[in-house]
PDB file of C-alpha atoms in Angstrom:
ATOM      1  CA  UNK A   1       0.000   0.000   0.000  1.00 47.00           C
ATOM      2  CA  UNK A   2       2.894   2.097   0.806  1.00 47.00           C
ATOM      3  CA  UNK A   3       4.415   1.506  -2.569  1.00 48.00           C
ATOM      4  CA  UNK A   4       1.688   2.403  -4.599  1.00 48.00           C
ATOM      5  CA  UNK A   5       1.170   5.548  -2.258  1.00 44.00           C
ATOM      6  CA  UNK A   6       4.645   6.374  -3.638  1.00 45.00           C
ATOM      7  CA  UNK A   7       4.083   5.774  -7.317  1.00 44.00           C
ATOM      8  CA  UNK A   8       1.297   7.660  -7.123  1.00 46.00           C
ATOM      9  CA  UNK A   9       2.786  10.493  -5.586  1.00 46.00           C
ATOM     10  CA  UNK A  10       6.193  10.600  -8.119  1.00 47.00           C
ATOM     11  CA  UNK A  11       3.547  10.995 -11.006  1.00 52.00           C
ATOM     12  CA  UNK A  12       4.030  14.103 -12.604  1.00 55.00           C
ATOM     13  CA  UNK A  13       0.885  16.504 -12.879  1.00 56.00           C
ATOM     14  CA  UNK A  14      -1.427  15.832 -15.977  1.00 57.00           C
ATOM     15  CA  UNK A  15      -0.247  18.804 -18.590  1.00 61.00           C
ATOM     16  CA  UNK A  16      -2.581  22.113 -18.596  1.00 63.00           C
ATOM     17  CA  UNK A  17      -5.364  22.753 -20.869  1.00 67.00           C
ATOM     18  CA  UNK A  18      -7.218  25.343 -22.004  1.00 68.00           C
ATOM     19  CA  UNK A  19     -10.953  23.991 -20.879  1.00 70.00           C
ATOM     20  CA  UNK A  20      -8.829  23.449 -17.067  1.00 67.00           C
ATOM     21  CA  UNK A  21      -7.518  26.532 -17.058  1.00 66.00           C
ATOM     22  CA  UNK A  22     -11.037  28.387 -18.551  1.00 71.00           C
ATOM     23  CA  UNK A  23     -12.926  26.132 -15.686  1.00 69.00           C
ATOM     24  CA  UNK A  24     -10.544  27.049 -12.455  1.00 69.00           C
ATOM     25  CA  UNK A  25     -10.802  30.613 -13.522  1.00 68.00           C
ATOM     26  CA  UNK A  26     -14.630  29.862 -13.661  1.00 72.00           C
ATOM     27  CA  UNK A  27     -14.178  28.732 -10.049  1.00 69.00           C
ATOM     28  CA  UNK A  28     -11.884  31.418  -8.727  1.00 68.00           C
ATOM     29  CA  UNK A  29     -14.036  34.147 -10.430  1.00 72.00           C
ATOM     30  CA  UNK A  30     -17.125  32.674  -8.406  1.00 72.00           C
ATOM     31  CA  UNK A  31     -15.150  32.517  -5.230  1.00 67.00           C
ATOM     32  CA  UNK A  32     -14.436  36.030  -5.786  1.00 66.00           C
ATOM     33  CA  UNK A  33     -17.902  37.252  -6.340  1.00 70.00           C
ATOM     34  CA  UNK A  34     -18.356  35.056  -2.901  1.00 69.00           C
ATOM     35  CA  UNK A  35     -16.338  37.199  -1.038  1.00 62.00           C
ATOM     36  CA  UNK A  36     -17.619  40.761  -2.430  1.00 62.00           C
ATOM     37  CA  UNK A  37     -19.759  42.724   0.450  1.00 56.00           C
ATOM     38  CA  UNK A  38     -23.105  42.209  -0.415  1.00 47.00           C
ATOM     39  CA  UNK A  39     -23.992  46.170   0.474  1.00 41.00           C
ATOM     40  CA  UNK A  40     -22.963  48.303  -2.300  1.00 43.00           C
ATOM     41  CA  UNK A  41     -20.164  50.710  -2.593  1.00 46.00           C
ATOM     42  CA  UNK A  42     -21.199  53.714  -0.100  1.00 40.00           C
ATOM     43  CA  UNK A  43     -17.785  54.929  -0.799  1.00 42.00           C
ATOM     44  CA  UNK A  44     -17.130  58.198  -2.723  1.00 39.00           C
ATOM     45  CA  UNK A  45     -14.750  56.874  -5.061  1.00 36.00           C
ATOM     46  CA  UNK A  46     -14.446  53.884  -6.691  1.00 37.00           C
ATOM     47  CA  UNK A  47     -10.904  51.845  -6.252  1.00 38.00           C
ATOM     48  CA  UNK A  48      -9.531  51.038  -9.351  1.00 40.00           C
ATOM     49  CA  UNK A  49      -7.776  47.400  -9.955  1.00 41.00           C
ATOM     50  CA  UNK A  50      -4.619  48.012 -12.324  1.00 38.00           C
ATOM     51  CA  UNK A  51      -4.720  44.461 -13.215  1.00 39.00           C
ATOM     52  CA  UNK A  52      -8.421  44.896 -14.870  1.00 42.00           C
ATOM     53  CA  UNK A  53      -6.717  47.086 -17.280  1.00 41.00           C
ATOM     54  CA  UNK A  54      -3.558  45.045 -18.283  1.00 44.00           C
ATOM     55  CA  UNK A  55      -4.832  43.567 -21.991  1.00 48.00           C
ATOM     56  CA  UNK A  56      -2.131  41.572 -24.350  1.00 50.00           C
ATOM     57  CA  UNK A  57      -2.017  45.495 -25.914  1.00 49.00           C
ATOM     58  CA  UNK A  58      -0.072  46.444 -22.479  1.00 50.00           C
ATOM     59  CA  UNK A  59       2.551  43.842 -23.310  1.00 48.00           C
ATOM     60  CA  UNK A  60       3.896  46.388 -25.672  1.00 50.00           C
ATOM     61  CA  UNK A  61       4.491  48.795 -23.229  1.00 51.00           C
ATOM     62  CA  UNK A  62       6.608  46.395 -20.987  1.00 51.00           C
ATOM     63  CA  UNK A  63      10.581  47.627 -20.496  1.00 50.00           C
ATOM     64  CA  UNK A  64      12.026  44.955 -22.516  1.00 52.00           C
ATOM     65  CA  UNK A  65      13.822  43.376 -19.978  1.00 50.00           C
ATOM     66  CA  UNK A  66      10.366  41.843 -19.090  1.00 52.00           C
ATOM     67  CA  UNK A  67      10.222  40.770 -22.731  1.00 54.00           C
ATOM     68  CA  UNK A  68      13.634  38.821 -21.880  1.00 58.00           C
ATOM     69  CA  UNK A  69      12.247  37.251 -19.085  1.00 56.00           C
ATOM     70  CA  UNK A  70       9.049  36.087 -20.749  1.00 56.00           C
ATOM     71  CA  UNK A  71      11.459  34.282 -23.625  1.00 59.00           C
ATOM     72  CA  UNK A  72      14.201  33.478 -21.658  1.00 60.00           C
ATOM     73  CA  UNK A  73      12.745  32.094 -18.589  1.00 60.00           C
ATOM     74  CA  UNK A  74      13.877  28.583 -18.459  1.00 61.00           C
ATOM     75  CA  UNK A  75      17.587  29.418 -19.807  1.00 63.00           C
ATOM     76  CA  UNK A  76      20.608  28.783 -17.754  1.00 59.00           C
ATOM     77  CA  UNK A  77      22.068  26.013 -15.800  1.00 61.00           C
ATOM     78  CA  UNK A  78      19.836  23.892 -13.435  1.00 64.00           C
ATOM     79  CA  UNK A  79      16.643  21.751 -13.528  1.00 68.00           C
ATOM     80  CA  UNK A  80      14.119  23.154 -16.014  1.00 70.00           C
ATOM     81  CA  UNK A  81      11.013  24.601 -14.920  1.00 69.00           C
ATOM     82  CA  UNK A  82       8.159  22.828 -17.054  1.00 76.00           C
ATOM     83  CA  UNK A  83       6.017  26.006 -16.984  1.00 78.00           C
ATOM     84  CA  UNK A  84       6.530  28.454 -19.485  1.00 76.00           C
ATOM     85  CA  UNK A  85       6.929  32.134 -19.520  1.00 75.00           C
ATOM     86  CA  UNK A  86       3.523  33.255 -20.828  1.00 78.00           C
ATOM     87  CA  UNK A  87       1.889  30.787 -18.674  1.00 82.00           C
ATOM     88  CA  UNK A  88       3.356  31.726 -15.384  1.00 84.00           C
ATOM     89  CA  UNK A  89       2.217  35.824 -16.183  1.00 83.00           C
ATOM     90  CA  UNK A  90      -1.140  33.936 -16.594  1.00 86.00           C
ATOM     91  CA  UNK A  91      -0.272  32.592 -13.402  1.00 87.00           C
ATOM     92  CA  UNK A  92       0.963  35.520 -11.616  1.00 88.00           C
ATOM     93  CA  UNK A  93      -2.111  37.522 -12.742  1.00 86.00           C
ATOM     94  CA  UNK A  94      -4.584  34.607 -11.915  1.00 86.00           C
ATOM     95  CA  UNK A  95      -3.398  35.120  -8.524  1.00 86.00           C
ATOM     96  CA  UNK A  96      -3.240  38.918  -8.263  1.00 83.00           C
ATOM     97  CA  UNK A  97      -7.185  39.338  -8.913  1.00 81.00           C
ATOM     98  CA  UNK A  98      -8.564  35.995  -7.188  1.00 78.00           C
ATOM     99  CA  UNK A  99      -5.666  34.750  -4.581  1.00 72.00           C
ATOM    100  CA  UNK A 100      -7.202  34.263  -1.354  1.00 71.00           C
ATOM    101  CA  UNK A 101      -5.571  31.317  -0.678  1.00 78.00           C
ATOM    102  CA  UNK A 102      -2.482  29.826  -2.328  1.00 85.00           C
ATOM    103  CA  UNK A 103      -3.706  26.224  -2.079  1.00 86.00           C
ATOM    104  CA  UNK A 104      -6.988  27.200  -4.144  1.00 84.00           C
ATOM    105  CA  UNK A 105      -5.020  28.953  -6.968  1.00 87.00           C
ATOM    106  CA  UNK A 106      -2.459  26.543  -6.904  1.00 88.00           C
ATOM    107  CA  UNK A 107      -4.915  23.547  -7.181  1.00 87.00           C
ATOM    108  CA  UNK A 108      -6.769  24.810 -10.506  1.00 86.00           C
ATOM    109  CA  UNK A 109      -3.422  25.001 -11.862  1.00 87.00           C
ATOM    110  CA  UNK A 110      -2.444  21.756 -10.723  1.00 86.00           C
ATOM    111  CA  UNK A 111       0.671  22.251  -8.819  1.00 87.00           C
ATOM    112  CA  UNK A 112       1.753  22.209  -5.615  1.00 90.00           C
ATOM    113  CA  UNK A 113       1.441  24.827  -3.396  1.00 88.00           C
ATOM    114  CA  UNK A 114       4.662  25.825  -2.170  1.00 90.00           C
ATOM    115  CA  UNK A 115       6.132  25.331  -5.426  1.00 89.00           C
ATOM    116  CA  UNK A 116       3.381  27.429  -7.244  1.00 90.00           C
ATOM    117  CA  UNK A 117       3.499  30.224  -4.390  1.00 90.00           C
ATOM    118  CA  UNK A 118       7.872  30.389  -4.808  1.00 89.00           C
ATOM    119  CA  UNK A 119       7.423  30.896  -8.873  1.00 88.00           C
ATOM    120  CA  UNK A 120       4.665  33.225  -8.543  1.00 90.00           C
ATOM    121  CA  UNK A 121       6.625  35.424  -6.327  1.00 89.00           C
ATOM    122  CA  UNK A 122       9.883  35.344  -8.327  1.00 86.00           C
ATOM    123  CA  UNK A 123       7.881  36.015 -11.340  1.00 85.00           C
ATOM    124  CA  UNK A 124       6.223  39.081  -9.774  1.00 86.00           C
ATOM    125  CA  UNK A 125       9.882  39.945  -8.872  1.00 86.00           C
ATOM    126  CA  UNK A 126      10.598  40.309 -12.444  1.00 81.00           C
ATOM    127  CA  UNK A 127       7.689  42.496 -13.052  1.00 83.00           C
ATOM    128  CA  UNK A 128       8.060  44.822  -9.828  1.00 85.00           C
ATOM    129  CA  UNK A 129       9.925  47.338 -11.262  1.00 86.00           C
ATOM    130  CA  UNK A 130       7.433  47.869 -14.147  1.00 85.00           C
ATOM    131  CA  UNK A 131       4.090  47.667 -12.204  1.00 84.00           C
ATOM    132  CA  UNK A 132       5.419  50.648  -9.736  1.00 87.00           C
ATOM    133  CA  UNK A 133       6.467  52.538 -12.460  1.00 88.00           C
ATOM    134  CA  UNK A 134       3.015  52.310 -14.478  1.00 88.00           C
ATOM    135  CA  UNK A 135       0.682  52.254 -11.624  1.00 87.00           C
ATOM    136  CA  UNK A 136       2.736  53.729  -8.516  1.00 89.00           C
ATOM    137  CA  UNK A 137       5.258  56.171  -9.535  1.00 89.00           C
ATOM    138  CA  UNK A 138       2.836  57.752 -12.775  1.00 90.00           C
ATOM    139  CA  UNK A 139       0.005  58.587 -10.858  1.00 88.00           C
ATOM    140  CA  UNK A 140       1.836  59.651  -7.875  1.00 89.00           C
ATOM    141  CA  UNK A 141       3.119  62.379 -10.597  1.00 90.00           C
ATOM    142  CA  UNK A 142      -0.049  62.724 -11.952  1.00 90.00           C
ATOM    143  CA  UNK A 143      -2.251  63.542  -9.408  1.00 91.00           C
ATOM    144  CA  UNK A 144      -1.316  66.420  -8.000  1.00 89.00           C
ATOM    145  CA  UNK A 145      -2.577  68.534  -5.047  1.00 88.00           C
ATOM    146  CA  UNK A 146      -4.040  70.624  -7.432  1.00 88.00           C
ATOM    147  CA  UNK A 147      -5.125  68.078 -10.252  1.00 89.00           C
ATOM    148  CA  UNK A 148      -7.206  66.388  -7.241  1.00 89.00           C
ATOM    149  CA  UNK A 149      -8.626  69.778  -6.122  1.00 87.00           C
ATOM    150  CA  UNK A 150      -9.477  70.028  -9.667  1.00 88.00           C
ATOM    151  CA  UNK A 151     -11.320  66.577  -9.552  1.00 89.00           C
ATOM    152  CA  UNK A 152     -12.976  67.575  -6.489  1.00 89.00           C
ATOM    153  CA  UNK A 153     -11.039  64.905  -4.962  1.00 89.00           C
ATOM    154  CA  UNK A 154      -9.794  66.782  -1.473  1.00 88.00           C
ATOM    155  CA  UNK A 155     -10.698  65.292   2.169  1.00 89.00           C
ATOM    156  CA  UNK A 156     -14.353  67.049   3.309  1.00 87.00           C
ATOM    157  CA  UNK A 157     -12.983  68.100   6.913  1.00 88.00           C
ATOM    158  CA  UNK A 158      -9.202  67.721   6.044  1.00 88.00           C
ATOM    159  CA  UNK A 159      -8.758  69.903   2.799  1.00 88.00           C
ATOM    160  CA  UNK A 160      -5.017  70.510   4.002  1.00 87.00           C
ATOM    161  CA  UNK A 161      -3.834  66.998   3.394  1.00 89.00           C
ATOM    162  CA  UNK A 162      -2.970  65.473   0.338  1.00 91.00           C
ATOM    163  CA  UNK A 163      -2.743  61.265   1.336  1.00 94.00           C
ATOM    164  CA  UNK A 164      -4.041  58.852   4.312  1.00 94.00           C
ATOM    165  CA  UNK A 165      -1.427  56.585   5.542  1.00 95.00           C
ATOM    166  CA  UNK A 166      -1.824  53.284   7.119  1.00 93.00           C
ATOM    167  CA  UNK A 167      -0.132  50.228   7.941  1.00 92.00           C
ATOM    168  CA  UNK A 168      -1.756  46.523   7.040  1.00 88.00           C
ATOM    169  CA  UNK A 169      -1.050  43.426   8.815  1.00 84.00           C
ATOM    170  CA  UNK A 170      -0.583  40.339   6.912  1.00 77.00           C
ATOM    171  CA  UNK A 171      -0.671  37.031   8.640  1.00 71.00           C
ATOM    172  CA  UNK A 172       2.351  34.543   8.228  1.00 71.00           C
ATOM    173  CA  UNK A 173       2.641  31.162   9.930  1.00 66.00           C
ATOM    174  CA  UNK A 174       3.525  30.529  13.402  1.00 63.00           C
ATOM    175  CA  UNK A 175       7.079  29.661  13.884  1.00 61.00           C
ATOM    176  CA  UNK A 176       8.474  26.347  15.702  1.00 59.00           C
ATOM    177  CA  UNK A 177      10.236  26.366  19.142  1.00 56.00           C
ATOM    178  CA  UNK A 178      10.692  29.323  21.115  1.00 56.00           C
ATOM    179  CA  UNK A 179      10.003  31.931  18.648  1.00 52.00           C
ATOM    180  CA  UNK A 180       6.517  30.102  19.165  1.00 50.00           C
ATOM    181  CA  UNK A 181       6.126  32.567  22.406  1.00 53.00           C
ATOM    182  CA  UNK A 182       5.959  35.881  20.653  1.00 54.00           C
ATOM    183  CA  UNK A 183       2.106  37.422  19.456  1.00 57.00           C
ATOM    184  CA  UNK A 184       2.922  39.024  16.344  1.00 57.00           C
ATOM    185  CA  UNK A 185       3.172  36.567  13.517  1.00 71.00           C
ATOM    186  CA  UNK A 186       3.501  38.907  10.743  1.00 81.00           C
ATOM    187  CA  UNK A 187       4.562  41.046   8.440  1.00 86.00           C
ATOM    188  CA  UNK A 188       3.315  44.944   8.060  1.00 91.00           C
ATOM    189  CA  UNK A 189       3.343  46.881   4.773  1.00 92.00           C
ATOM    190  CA  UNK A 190       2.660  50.786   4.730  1.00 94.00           C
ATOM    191  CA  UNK A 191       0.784  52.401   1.995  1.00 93.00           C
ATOM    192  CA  UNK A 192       0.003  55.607   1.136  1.00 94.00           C
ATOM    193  CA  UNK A 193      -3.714  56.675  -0.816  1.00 94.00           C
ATOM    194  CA  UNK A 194      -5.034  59.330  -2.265  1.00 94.00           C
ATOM    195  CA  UNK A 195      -8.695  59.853  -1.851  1.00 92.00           C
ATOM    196  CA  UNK A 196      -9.672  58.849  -5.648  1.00 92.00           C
ATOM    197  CA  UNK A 197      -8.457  55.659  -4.497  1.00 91.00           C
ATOM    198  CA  UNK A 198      -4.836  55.205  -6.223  1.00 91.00           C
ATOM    199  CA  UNK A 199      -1.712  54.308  -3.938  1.00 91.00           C
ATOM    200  CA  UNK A 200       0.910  56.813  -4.757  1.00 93.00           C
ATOM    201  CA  UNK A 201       3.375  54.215  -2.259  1.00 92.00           C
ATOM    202  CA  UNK A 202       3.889  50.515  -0.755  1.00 90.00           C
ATOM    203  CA  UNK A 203       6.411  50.020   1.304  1.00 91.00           C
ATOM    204  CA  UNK A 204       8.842  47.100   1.997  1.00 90.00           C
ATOM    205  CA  UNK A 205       7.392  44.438   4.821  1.00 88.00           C
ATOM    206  CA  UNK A 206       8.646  44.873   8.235  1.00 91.00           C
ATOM    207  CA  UNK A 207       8.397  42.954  11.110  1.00 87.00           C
ATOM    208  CA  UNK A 208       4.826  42.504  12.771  1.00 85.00           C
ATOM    209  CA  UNK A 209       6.766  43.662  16.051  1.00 86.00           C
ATOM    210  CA  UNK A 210       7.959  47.307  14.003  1.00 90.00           C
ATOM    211  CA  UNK A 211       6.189  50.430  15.233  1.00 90.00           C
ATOM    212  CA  UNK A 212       4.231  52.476  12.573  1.00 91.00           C
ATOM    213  CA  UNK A 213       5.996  55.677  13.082  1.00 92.00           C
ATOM    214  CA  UNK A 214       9.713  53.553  12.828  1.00 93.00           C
ATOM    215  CA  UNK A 215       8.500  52.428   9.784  1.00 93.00           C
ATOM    216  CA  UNK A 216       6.772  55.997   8.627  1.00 94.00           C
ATOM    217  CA  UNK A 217      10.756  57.697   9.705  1.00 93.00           C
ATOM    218  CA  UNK A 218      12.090  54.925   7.423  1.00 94.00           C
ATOM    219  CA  UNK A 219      10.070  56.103   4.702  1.00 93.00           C
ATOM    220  CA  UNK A 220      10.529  59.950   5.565  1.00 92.00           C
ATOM    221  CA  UNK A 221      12.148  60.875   2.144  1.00 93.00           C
ATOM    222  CA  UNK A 222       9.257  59.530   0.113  1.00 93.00           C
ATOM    223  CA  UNK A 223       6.789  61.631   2.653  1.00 92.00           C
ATOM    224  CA  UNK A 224       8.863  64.793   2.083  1.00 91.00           C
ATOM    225  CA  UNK A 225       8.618  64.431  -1.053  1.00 91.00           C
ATOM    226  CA  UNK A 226       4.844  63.541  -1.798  1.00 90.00           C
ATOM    227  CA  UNK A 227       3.715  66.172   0.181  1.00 90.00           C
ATOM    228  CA  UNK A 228       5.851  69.295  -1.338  1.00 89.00           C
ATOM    229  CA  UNK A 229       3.905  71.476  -2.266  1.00 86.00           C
ATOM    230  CA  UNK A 230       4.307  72.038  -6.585  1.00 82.00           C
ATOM    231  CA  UNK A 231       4.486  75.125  -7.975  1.00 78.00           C
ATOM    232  CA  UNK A 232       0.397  75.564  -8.874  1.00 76.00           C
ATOM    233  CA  UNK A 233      -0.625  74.233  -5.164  1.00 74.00           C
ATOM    234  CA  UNK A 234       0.283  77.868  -4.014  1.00 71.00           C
ATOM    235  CA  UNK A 235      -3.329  78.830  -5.421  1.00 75.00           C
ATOM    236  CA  UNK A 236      -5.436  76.679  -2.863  1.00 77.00           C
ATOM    237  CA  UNK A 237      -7.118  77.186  -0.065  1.00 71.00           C
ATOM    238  CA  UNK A 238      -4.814  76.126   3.380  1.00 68.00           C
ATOM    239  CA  UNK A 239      -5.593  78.495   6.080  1.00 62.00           C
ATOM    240  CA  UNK A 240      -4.859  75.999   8.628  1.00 62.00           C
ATOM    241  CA  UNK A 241      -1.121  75.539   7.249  1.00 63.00           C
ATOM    242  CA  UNK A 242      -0.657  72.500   9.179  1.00 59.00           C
ATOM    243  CA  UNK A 243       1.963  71.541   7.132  1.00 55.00           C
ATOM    244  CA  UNK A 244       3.860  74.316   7.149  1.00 60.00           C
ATOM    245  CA  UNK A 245       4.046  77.043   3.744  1.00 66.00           C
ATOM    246  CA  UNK A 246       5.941  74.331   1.731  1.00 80.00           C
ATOM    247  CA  UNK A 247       4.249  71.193   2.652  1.00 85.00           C
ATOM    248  CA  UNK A 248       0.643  69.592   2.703  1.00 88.00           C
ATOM    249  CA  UNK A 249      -0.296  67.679   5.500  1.00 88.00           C
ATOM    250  CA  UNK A 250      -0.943  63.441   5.882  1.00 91.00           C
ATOM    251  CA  UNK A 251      -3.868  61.681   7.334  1.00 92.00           C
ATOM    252  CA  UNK A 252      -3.078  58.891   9.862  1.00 92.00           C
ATOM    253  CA  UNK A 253      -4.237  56.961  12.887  1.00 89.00           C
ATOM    254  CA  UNK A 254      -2.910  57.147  16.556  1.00 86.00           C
ATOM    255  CA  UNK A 255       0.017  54.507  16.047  1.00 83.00           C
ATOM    256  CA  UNK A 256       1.823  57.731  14.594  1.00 87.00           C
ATOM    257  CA  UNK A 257       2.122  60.088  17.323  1.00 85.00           C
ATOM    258  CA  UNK A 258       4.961  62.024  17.149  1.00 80.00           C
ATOM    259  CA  UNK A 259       5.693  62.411  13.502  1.00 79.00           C
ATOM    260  CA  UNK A 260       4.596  65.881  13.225  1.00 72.00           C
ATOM    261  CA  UNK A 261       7.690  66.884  15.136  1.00 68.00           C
ATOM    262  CA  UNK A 262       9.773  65.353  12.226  1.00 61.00           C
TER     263      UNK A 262
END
């Protein structure tokens, strides 16, 4: 019994098709749906989804290193990887829109999890670099104090500041032994968001155990920055000046005392 366990676990995977692939993203799009609040939106803006808007046209806008990558993904020395290029960014975007858990993702493309999870996240390695620079760095350029006064996109009761800022806690698993004894099992991320919905920033991960202002003063050139006030910002309204003549001010929560003496 034990032998045939084993033969049946060195089988490789059954090859990908396009009616599995067309019915796991049938399944993961339901899932989705699943998890959607069933209120509507009572939210003033609508967040946008970057990934809803990458069609094969965007390919051609790609830095051509990623081009490199996509042909040139299972050159060099080592064991080959039997995915392909063009199916792992299938892959990696599969799990951008509908991951909520690796082993559901991973199961509708028939692999195993930690192995799908690890080329996933080297893959979206490859693509970092492009993704801030289309949907991160651009619109933090963009939208400026004054195009989002313009837009009629300025806080109600905080005119004065141009972002929110917040930490978010993702859950990792519980190590072994004695690290066993500490609470926070985690990682935290900080991003920064305009009120038309469009993060301008994401930080590296820290620690769970990090404060939020450590990891704001780590971040303290991109804050300097983002809230400078441009040369057509000297037109608004800011009669509270709480960030000073050359700077707007940012929104965040009590975790952050102290950062307005910075």
């Amino acid at each position: 019994m034990a032998r045939r366990a084993s033969l049946q676990g060195s089988q490789a995977a059954p090859p990908l098709t396009s009616r599995n692939i067309s019915q796991g993203l049938a399944l993961l799009t339901n899932l989705d749906q699943q998890r959607q609040p069933r209120e509507h939106d009572t939210q003033p803006y609508a967040r946008k989804n970057p990934m809803k808007t990458l069609t094969p046209q965007a390919q051609s806008t790609m830095p051509s290193s990623t081009t490199k990558d996509l042909m040139h993904w299972n050159t060099g020395s080592g064991r080959k990887s039997e995915v392909t290029g063009r199916d792992l960014l299938l892959m990696m975007l599969t799990s951008l829109k509908h991951c909520g858990s690796w082993d559901i993702v991973a199961a509708v493309f028939k692999q195993k999890s930690a192995t799908f999870q690890k080329r996933v996240l080297i893959y979206i390695g490859f693509l970092h670099p492009f993704f801030m620079r289309k949907y991160v760095a651009v619109p933090a350029e963009k939208w400026t104090m004054s195009q989002l006064a313009a837009n009629g996109d300025r806080f109600t009761n905080y005119p004065y500041a141009r972002y929110a800022t917040d930490v978010t806690f993702q859950q990792t698993n519980v190590p072994a032994g004695s690290y066993a004894e500490k609470k926070s099992y985690g990682h935290k991320v900080e991003v920064s968001v305009l009120l038309n919905g469009l993060a301008i920033n994401c930080t590296k991960h820290y620690k769970g155990s990090v404060a939020d202002k450590s990891i704001f003063d780590d971040n303290l050139e991109f804050h300097a920055n983002g809230l400078a006030k441009q040369g057509d910002d000297g037109r608004l309204d800011d009669p509270e000046r709480v960030g000073g003549a050359r700077q707007w001010a940012v929104l965040v929560d009590k975790g952050y005392q102290g950062i307005q003496r910075e």
